[in-house]
mmCIF file of C-alpha atoms and ligand atoms in Angstrom:
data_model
loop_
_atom_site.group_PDB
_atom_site.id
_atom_site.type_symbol
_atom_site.label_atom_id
_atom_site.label_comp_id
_atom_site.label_asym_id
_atom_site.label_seq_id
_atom_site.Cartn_x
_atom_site.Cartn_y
_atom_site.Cartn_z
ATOM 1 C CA UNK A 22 156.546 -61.670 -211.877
ATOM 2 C CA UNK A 23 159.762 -60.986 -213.717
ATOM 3 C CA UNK A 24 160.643 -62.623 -217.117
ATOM 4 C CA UNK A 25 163.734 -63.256 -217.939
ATOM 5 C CA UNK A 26 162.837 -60.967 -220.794
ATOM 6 C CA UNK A 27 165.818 -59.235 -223.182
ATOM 7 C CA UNK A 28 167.368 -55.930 -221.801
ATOM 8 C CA UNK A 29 165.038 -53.113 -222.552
ATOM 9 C CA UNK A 30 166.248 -49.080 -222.544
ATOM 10 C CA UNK A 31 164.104 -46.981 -222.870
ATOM 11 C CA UNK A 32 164.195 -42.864 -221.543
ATOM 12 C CA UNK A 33 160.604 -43.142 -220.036
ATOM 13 C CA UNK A 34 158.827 -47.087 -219.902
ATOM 14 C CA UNK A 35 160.599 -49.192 -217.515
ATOM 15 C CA UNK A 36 158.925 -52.374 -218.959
ATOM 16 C CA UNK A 37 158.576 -53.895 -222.617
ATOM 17 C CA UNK A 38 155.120 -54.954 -223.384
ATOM 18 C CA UNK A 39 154.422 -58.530 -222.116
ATOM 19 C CA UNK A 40 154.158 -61.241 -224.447
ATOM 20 C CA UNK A 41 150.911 -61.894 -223.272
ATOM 21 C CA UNK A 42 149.469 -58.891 -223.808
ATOM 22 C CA UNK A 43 150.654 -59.301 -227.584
ATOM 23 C CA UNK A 44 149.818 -62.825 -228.345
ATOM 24 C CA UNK A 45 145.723 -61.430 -226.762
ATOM 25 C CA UNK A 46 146.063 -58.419 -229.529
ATOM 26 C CA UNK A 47 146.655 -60.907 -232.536
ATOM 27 C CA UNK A 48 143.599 -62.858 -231.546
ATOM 28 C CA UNK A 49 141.668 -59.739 -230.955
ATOM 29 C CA UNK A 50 142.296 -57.517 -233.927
ATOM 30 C CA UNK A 51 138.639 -56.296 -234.377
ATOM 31 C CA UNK A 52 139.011 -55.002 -230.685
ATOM 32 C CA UNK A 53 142.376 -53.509 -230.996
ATOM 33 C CA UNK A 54 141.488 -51.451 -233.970
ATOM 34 C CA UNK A 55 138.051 -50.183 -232.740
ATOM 35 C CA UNK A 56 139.473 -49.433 -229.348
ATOM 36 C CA UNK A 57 142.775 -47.713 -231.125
ATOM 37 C CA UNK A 58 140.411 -45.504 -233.200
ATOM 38 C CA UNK A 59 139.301 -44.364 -229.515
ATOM 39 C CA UNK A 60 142.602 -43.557 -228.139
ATOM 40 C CA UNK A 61 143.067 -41.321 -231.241
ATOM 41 C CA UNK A 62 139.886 -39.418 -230.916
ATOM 42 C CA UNK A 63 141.136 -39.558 -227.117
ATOM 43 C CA UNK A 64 144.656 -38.014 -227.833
ATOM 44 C CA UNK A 65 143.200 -35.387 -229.823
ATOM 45 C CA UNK A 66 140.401 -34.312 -227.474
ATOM 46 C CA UNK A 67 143.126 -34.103 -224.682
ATOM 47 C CA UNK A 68 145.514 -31.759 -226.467
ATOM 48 C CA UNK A 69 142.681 -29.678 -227.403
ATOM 49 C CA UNK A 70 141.684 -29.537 -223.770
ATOM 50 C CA UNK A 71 145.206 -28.318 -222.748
ATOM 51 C CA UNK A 72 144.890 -25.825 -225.194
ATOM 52 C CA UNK A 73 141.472 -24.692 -222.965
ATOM 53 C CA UNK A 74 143.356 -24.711 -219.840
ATOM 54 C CA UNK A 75 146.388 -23.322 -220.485
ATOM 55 C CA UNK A 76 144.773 -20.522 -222.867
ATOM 56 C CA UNK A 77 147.582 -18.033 -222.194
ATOM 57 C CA UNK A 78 150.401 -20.640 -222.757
ATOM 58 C CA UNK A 79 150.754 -19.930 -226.950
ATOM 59 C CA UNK A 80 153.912 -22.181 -227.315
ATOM 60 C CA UNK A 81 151.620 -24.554 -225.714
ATOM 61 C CA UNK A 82 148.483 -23.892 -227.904
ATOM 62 C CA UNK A 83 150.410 -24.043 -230.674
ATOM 63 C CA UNK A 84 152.143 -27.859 -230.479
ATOM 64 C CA UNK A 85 149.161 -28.878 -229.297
ATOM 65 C CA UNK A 86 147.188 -27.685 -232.286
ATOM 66 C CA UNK A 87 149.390 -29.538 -234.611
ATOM 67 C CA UNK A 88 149.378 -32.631 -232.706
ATOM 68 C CA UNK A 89 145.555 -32.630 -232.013
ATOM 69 C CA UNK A 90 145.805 -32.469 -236.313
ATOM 70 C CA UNK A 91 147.878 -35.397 -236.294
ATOM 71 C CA UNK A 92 145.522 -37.490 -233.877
ATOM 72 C CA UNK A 93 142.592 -36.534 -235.937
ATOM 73 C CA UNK A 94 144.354 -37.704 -239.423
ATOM 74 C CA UNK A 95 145.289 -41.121 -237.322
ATOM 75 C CA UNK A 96 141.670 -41.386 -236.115
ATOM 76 C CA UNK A 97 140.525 -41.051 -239.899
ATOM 77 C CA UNK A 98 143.063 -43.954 -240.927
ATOM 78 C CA UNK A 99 142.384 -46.349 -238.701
ATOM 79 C CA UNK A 100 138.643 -45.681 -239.627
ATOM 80 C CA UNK A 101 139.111 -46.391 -242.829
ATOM 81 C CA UNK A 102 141.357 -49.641 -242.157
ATOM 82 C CA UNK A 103 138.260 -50.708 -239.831
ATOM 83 C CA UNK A 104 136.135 -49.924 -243.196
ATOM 84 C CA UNK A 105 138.223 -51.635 -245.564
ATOM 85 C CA UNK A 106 138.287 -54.962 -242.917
ATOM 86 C CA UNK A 107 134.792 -54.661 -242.532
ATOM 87 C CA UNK A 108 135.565 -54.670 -238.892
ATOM 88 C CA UNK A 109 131.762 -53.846 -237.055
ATOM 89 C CA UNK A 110 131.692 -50.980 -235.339
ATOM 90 C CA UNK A 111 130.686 -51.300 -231.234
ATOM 91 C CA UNK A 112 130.930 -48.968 -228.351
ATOM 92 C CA UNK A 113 133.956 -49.525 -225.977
ATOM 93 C CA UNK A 114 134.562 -48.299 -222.836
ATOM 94 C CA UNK A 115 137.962 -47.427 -222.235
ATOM 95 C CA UNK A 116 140.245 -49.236 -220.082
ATOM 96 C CA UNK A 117 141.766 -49.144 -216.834
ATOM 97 C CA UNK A 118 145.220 -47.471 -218.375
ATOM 98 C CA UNK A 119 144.831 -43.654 -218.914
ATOM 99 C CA UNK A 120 142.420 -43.464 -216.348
ATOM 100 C CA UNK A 121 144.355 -45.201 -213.438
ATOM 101 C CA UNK A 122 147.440 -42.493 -214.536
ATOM 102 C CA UNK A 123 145.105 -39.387 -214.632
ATOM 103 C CA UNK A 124 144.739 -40.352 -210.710
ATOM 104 C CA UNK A 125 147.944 -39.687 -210.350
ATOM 105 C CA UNK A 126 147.477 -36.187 -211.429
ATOM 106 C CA UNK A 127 147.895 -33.226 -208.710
ATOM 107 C CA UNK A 128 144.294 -31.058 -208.161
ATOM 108 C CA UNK A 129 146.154 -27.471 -208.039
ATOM 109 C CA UNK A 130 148.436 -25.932 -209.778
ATOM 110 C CA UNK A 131 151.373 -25.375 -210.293
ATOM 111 C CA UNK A 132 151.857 -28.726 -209.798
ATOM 112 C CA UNK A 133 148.631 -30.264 -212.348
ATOM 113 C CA UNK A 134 150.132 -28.713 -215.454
ATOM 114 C CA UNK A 135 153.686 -31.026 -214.697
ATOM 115 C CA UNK A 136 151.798 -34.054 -213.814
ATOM 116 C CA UNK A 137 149.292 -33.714 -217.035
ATOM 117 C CA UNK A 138 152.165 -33.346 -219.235
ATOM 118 C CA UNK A 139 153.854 -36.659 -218.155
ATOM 119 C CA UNK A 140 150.780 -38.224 -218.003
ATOM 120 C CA UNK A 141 150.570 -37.556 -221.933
ATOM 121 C CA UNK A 142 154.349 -38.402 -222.555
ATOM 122 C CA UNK A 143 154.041 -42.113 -220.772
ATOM 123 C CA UNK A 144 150.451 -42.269 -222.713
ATOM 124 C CA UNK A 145 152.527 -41.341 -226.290
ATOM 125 C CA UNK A 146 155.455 -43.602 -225.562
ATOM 126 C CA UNK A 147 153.609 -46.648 -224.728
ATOM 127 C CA UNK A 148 151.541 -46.374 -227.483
ATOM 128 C CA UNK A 149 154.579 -46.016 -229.420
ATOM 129 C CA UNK A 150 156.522 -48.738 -228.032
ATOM 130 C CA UNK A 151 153.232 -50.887 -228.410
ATOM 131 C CA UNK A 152 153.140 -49.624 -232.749
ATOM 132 C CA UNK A 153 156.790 -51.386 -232.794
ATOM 133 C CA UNK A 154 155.743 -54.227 -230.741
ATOM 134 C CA UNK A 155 152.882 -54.975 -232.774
ATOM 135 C CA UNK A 156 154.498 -53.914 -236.276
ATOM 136 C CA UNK A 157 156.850 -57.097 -235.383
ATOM 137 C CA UNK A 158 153.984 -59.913 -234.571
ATOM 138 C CA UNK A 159 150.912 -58.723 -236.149
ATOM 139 C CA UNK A 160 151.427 -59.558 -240.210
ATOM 140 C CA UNK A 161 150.059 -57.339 -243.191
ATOM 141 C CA UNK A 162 147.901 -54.955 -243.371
ATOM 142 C CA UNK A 163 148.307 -54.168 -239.937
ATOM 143 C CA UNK A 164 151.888 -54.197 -239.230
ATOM 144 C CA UNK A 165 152.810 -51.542 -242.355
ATOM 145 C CA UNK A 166 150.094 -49.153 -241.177
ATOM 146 C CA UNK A 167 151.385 -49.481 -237.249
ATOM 147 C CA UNK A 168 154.929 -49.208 -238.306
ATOM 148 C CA UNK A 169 154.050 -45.775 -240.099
ATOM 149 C CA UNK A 170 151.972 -44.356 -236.740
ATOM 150 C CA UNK A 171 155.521 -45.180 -234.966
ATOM 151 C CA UNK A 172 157.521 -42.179 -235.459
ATOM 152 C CA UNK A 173 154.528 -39.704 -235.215
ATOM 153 C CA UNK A 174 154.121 -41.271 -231.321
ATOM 154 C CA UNK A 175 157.555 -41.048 -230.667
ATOM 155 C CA UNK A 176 157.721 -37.245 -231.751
ATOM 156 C CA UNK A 177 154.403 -36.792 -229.894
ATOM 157 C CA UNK A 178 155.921 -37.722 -226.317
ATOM 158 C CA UNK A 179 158.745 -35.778 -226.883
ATOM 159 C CA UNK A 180 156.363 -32.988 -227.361
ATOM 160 C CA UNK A 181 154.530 -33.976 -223.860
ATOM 161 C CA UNK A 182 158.540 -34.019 -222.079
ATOM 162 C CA UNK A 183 159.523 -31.059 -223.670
ATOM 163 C CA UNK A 184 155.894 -29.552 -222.220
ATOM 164 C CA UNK A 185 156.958 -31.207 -219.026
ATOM 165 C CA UNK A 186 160.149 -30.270 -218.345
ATOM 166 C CA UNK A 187 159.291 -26.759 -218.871
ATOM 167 C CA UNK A 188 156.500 -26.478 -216.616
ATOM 168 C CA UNK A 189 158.439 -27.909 -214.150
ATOM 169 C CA UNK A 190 161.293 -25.483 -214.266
ATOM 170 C CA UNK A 191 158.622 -22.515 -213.761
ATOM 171 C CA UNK A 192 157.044 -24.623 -211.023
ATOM 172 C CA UNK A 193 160.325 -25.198 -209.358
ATOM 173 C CA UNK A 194 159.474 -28.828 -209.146
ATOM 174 C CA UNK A 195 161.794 -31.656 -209.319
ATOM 175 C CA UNK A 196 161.006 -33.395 -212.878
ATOM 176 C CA UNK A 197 162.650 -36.651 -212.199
ATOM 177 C CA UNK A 198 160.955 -37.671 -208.976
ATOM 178 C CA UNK A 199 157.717 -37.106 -210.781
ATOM 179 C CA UNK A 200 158.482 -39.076 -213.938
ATOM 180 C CA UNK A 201 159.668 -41.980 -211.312
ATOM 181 C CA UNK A 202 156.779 -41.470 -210.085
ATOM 182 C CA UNK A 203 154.234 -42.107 -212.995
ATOM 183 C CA UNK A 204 156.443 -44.609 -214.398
ATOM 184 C CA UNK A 205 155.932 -47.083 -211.342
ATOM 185 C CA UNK A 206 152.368 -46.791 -211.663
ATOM 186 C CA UNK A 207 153.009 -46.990 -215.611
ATOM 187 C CA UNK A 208 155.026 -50.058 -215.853
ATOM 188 C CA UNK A 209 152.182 -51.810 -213.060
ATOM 189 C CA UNK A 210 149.414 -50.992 -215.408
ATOM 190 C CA UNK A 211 151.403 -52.788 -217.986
ATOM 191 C CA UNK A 212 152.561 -55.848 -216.181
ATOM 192 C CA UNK A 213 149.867 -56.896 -214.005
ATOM 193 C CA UNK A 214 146.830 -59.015 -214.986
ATOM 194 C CA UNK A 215 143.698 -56.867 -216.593
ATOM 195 C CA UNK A 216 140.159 -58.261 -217.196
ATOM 196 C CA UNK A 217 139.342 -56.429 -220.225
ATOM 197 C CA UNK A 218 141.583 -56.264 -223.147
ATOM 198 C CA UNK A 219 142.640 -52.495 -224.919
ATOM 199 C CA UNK A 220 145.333 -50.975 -226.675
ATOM 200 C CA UNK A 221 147.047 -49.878 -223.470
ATOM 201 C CA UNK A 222 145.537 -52.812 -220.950
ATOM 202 C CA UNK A 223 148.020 -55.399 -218.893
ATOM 203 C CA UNK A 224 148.177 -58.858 -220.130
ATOM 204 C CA UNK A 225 145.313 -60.854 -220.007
ATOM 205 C CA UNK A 226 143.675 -61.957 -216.578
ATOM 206 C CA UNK A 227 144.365 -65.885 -216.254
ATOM 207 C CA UNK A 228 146.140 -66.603 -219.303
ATOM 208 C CA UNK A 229 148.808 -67.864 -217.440
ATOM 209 C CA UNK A 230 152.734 -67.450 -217.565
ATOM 210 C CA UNK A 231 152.678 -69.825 -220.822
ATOM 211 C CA UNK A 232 155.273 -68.208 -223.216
HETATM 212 FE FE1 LIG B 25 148.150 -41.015 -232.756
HETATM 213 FE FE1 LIG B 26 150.013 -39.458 -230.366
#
């Protein structure tokens, strides 16, 4: 299961992005960009959710705003990169990724408003680790426009921690255990096999350990 794979740091993934999982996305690029224009809608329609059900929370409504902005202006780039490509549209249903983490969530509160906000942090970071990842393998036009969505992910999960750590400390919960938590489940999602190939799926079902 383990690759002898270069030291990788990193304050929330525990796992770098398997090879094979990169080596799919090169092959796939009509599929990667379609389903990457959904995880921006996605990100967007999330944050303005939170801003729904935490209503009274203005700090909250606020950095959510601004992010759900930023989603929407990354939605409308990659839209126009699947334009300029002449990439055809298709409906995608999402994968197992954000999904299998939102499981994870608590039902009640105090507790769901901690959990939700690590669930977006581990969402923003691995799509931000994927932007470098990608940036490095994928070759022009598509590694200049991931490189530029890098540092807008990497601010975003911040944002999601900061949320986090916050709503923890009212909750009196213990933030570490619960970022241990989703980041088991996390760095499973990313390592083991998936049938269908998205943005934030495993690597590929039966393509072997061939590296
Ligand atoms: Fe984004
Ligand atoms: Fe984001």
């Amino acid at each position: 299961m383990t690759q002898g794979a270069a030291p990788f740091a990193h304050p929330l993934l525990r796992v770098p992005t398997p090879v094979g999982w990169v080596r799919m996305a090169c092959e796939s690029r009509d599929v990667l960009l379609i389903d990457h224009a959904n995880c921006e809608k996605k990100a967007a329609s999330t944050a303005l959710a939170l801003m729904f059900a935490y209503a009274e929370d203005l700090d909250l409504a606020e950095r959510m705003s601004r992010l759900a902005r930023e989603e929407l202006r990354h939605y409308e780039q990659v839209a126009k990169l699947i334009r300029t490509l002449r990439v055809a549209p298709q409906r995608l249903a999402p994968g197992r990724y954000a999904e299998r983490l939102r499981r994870l969530v608590a039902k009640s509160e105090p507790h769901r408003e901690v959990d939700l906000m690590i669930c977006g942090a581990f969402i923003e970071a691995r799509s931000c680790e994927r932007f470098a990842t990608l940036a490095a393998h994928i070759g022009a036009p598509l590694s200049d426009f991931f490189r530029g969505l890098h540092d807008a992910e990497a601010r975003h999960y911040r944002v999601y921690l900061d949320l986090a750590r916050r709503a923890a400390k009212r909750a009196n919960v213990a933030l570490d255990a619960r970022v241990e938590t989703f980041a088991a489940l996390e760095a499973e999602l990313i390592t083991l096999p998936d049938a269908v190939f998205r943005f934030h799926s495993g690597p590929p079902a039966g393509a072997g350990s061939g590296g």
